[in-house]
Tab-separated table of C-alpha atoms in Angstrom:
chain	number	residue	atom	x	y	z
A	130	MET	CA	-62.393	-53.082	63.591
A	131	GLN	CA	-59.637	-55.310	64.889
A	132	THR	CA	-56.417	-54.469	63.131
A	133	ASP	CA	-54.524	-57.357	64.684
A	134	THR	CA	-56.451	-59.833	62.499
A	135	LEU	CA	-54.973	-58.362	59.338
A	136	THR	CA	-51.973	-60.437	58.452
A	137	PRO	CA	-50.195	-59.536	55.233
A	138	PRO	CA	-49.584	-62.411	52.847
A	139	ALA	CA	-46.092	-63.855	52.775
A	140	ILE	CA	-44.354	-63.076	49.511
A	141	ARG	CA	-42.077	-65.643	47.980
A	142	PHE	CA	-40.396	-65.314	44.620
A	143	PRO	CA	-39.799	-68.807	43.233
A	144	VAL	CA	-37.607	-69.139	40.165
A	145	LEU	CA	-40.409	-70.728	38.159
A	146	GLY	CA	-44.118	-70.550	38.866
A	147	ALA	CA	-46.360	-73.592	38.876
A	148	LEU	CA	-47.858	-72.625	35.532
A	149	ASP	CA	-44.531	-71.888	33.895
A	150	ALA	CA	-42.465	-74.936	34.844
A	151	PRO	CA	-44.475	-77.407	32.727
A	152	ILE	CA	-44.302	-75.069	29.741
A	153	LEU	CA	-40.529	-74.866	29.893
A	154	ALA	CA	-40.418	-78.633	30.360
A	155	ASP	CA	-42.285	-78.921	27.041
A	156	LEU	CA	-39.487	-77.182	25.157
A	157	ARG	CA	-37.918	-79.476	22.584
A	158	SER	CA	-34.515	-77.964	23.131
A	159	ARG	CA	-32.729	-76.337	26.017
A	160	PRO	CA	-34.533	-73.057	26.800
A	161	SER	CA	-32.699	-69.867	25.990
A	162	ARG	CA	-31.673	-67.512	28.763
A	163	ILE	CA	-34.365	-65.134	27.598
A	164	ALA	CA	-37.039	-67.861	27.792
A	165	LEU	CA	-35.893	-68.680	31.330
A	166	ARG	CA	-35.922	-65.003	32.305
A	167	PHE	CA	-39.355	-64.626	30.709
A	168	ALA	CA	-40.648	-67.459	32.917
A	169	ASP	CA	-39.183	-65.597	35.917
A	170	LEU	CA	-40.991	-62.463	34.751
A	171	LEU	CA	-44.305	-64.347	34.540
A	172	THR	CA	-43.868	-65.572	38.094
A	173	ALA	CA	-42.943	-62.098	39.340
A	174	MET	CA	-46.017	-60.677	37.618
A	175	ASP	CA	-48.224	-63.292	39.299
A	176	VAL	CA	-46.980	-62.080	42.683
A	177	LEU	CA	-47.384	-58.424	41.652
A	178	ILE	CA	-50.946	-58.972	40.430
A	179	ALA	CA	-51.875	-60.813	43.631
A	180	ALA	CA	-50.328	-58.064	45.784
A	181	ASP	CA	-52.123	-55.357	43.829
A	182	ARG	CA	-55.432	-57.205	44.106
A	183	ASP	CA	-54.962	-57.393	47.869
A	184	MET	CA	-54.756	-53.610	47.955
A	185	ILE	CA	-58.054	-52.933	46.150
A	186	GLY	CA	-60.397	-50.917	48.303
A	187	PHE	CA	-57.878	-49.971	50.987
A	188	SER	CA	-56.959	-46.329	51.374
A	189	GLY	CA	-53.824	-46.936	53.399
A	190	ALA	CA	-55.034	-44.999	56.416
A	191	ASP	CA	-54.728	-48.080	58.615
A	192	PRO	CA	-51.202	-48.743	59.943
A	193	ALA	CA	-51.913	-52.473	59.869
A	194	LEU	CA	-51.937	-52.248	56.067
A	195	ASP	CA	-48.370	-50.957	55.858
A	196	ALA	CA	-46.989	-54.478	55.490
A	197	TRP	CA	-49.305	-55.117	52.539
A	198	PHE	CA	-48.149	-51.894	50.903
A	199	ARG	CA	-44.516	-52.892	51.440
A	200	ASP	CA	-45.232	-56.322	49.919
A	201	ALA	CA	-46.814	-54.672	46.886
A	202	GLU	CA	-43.816	-52.361	46.522
A	203	ARG	CA	-41.416	-55.318	46.790
A	204	ALA	CA	-43.447	-57.230	44.189
A	205	LEU	CA	-43.232	-54.256	41.831
A	206	GLU	CA	-39.474	-53.913	42.398
A	207	HIS	CA	-39.011	-57.646	41.808
A	208	THR	CA	-41.033	-57.493	38.595
A	209	LEU	CA	-39.005	-54.537	37.346
A	210	SER	CA	-35.721	-56.289	38.141
A	211	ALA	CA	-36.965	-59.442	36.368
A	212	LEU	CA	-37.740	-57.248	33.363
A	213	GLU	CA	-34.316	-55.615	33.447
A	214	ALA	CA	-32.568	-58.995	33.790
A	215	LEU	CA	-34.482	-60.293	30.781
A	216	LEU	CA	-33.855	-57.185	28.691
A	217	ALA	CA	-30.128	-57.258	29.494
A	218	GLN	CA	-29.807	-60.582	27.656
A	219	SER	CA	-28.806	-60.760	24.001
A	220	PRO	CA	-31.243	-62.634	21.754
A	221	ARG	CA	-29.738	-65.885	20.520
A	222	ALA	CA	-32.543	-68.380	20.008
A	223	PRO	CA	-35.460	-68.217	17.582
A	224	GLY	CA	-38.273	-66.374	19.328
A	225	ASP	CA	-36.105	-64.426	21.759
A	226	ILE	CA	-36.837	-61.142	19.980
A	227	ALA	CA	-40.586	-61.743	20.330
A	228	LEU	CA	-40.218	-62.437	24.065
A	229	ILE	CA	-38.217	-59.223	24.390
A	230	ARG	CA	-40.953	-57.323	22.525
A	231	VAL	CA	-43.574	-58.482	25.061
A	232	ALA	CA	-41.248	-57.684	27.977
A	233	ARG	CA	-40.734	-54.151	26.622
A	234	LEU	CA	-44.499	-53.722	26.342
A	235	ILE	CA	-44.947	-54.780	29.965
A	236	ARG	CA	-42.108	-52.522	31.164
A	237	LYS	CA	-43.478	-49.535	29.261
A	238	VAL	CA	-46.913	-49.948	30.852
A	239	ILE	CA	-45.617	-50.547	34.379
A	240	ARG	CA	-43.425	-47.443	34.207
A	241	SER	CA	-45.910	-45.213	32.406
A	242	SER	CA	-47.853	-42.445	34.078
A	243	ASP	CA	-49.693	-41.629	30.826
A	244	PRO	CA	-53.162	-43.255	30.870
A	245	ASP	CA	-53.648	-42.569	27.149
A	246	LEU	CA	-50.448	-44.423	26.254
A	247	VAL	CA	-51.419	-47.338	28.492
A	248	ALA	CA	-54.902	-47.492	26.938
A	249	ARG	CA	-53.431	-47.405	23.423
A	250	LEU	CA	-50.927	-50.185	24.168
A	251	ARG	CA	-53.587	-52.252	25.893
A	252	ARG	CA	-56.011	-51.886	22.988
A	253	ARG	CA	-53.297	-52.869	20.516
A	254	ALA	CA	-52.365	-55.969	22.519
A	255	ILE	CA	-56.000	-57.043	22.912
A	256	GLU	CA	-57.081	-56.350	19.344
A	257	THR	CA	-54.036	-57.780	17.587
A	258	PRO	CA	-52.216	-60.296	19.796
A	259	MET	CA	-50.949	-62.005	16.644
A	260	ARG	CA	-48.491	-59.139	16.178
A	261	TYR	CA	-46.551	-60.482	19.172
A	262	LEU	CA	-46.528	-64.139	18.124
A	263	VAL	CA	-43.794	-65.731	16.060
A	264	LEU	CA	-45.016	-67.528	12.990
A	265	ASP	CA	-43.042	-69.471	10.385
A	266	LEU	CA	-39.636	-69.025	11.965
A	267	PRO	CA	-37.349	-71.996	11.320
A	268	GLY	CA	-36.194	-73.677	14.515
A	269	LEU	CA	-38.833	-72.018	16.687
A	270	ASP	CA	-40.164	-74.088	19.522
A	271	PRO	CA	-43.984	-73.702	19.732
A	272	VAL	CA	-43.667	-73.226	23.484
A	273	VAL	CA	-42.265	-69.749	22.807
A	274	ASN	CA	-45.681	-68.647	21.539
A	275	ARG	CA	-47.300	-70.110	24.652
A	276	LEU	CA	-44.925	-68.022	26.773
A	277	ILE	CA	-45.837	-64.950	24.731
A	278	LEU	CA	-49.556	-65.602	25.203
A	279	GLN	CA	-49.029	-66.045	28.941
A	280	GLY	CA	-47.099	-62.775	29.011
A	281	LEU	CA	-49.952	-60.990	27.240
A	282	SER	CA	-52.393	-62.599	29.657
A	283	ARG	CA	-50.386	-61.313	32.650
A	284	PHE	CA	-50.222	-57.896	30.955
A	285	GLU	CA	-54.026	-57.778	30.755
A	286	ALA	CA	-54.444	-59.141	34.303
A	287	TYR	CA	-52.127	-56.428	35.635
A	288	LEU	CA	-54.180	-53.729	33.908
A	289	ALA	CA	-57.457	-55.323	35.009
A	290	VAL	CA	-56.395	-54.889	38.644
A	291	GLU	CA	-56.093	-51.172	37.969
A	292	ASP	CA	-59.601	-51.220	36.465
A	293	MET	CA	-60.979	-52.903	39.592
A	294	SER	CA	-59.373	-50.331	41.861
A	295	GLN	CA	-61.170	-47.516	40.025
A	296	VAL	CA	-64.679	-48.902	40.610
A	297	PRO	CA	-66.401	-46.673	43.180
A	298	ASP	CA	-67.316	-48.239	46.505
A	299	LEU	CA	-71.094	-48.042	46.779
A	300	GLY	CA	-71.294	-49.581	50.232
A	301	HIS	CA	-72.710	-52.882	51.411
A	302	ASP	CA	-76.379	-52.043	50.885
A	303	ALA	CA	-76.072	-50.609	47.384
A	304	PRO	CA	-77.090	-52.828	44.455
A	305	ALA	CA	-74.381	-53.970	42.111
A	306	PRO	CA	-73.808	-51.610	39.168
A	307	SER	CA	-75.251	-54.196	36.760
A	308	ASP	CA	-78.350	-54.581	38.941
A	309	VAL	CA	-79.466	-51.047	39.684
A	310	THR	CA	-83.109	-52.014	40.077
A	311	GLY	CA	-82.390	-54.335	42.992
A	312	PRO	CA	-82.840	-58.054	43.279
A	313	ALA	CA	-85.415	-59.803	41.105
A	314	PHE	CA	-87.162	-62.630	42.958
């Protein structure tokens, strides 16, 4: 195995991600500081999810992977600081409290070492996403609910990476778990 061919991905932390900029541009009014910070959080989570996906299947025994591990650690630190910056803001606009609620959910899961708590929070978010949305609030921009749904989507994507990392490696010649009988021709 040639370790010199492994080049860790470059990590950049733009202020707004490609998916988030158009959403904020759709706001009818000037976005609140919390909405802007939430967009930053979504971008940071995109980088974190990508960095975590890059690590799936690697044990870390190869020194060439150290840069990838450092990138993943930096992505996690950046996500946590984006969360703290968002949560330090005072809610002022309609919908800010709902964005904060989703940010707290994400922070609780990222920091948790309790798999039962994480599973419970995940199940609640998947089964009843409406509990996080803001309905019938005067002055609410509908884009706020789109931000919330994107936050819940990132939340699930982050947890799905963890699911993928727990799948046992069966080797190259083993059939896929869904196809234990082998190929059907």
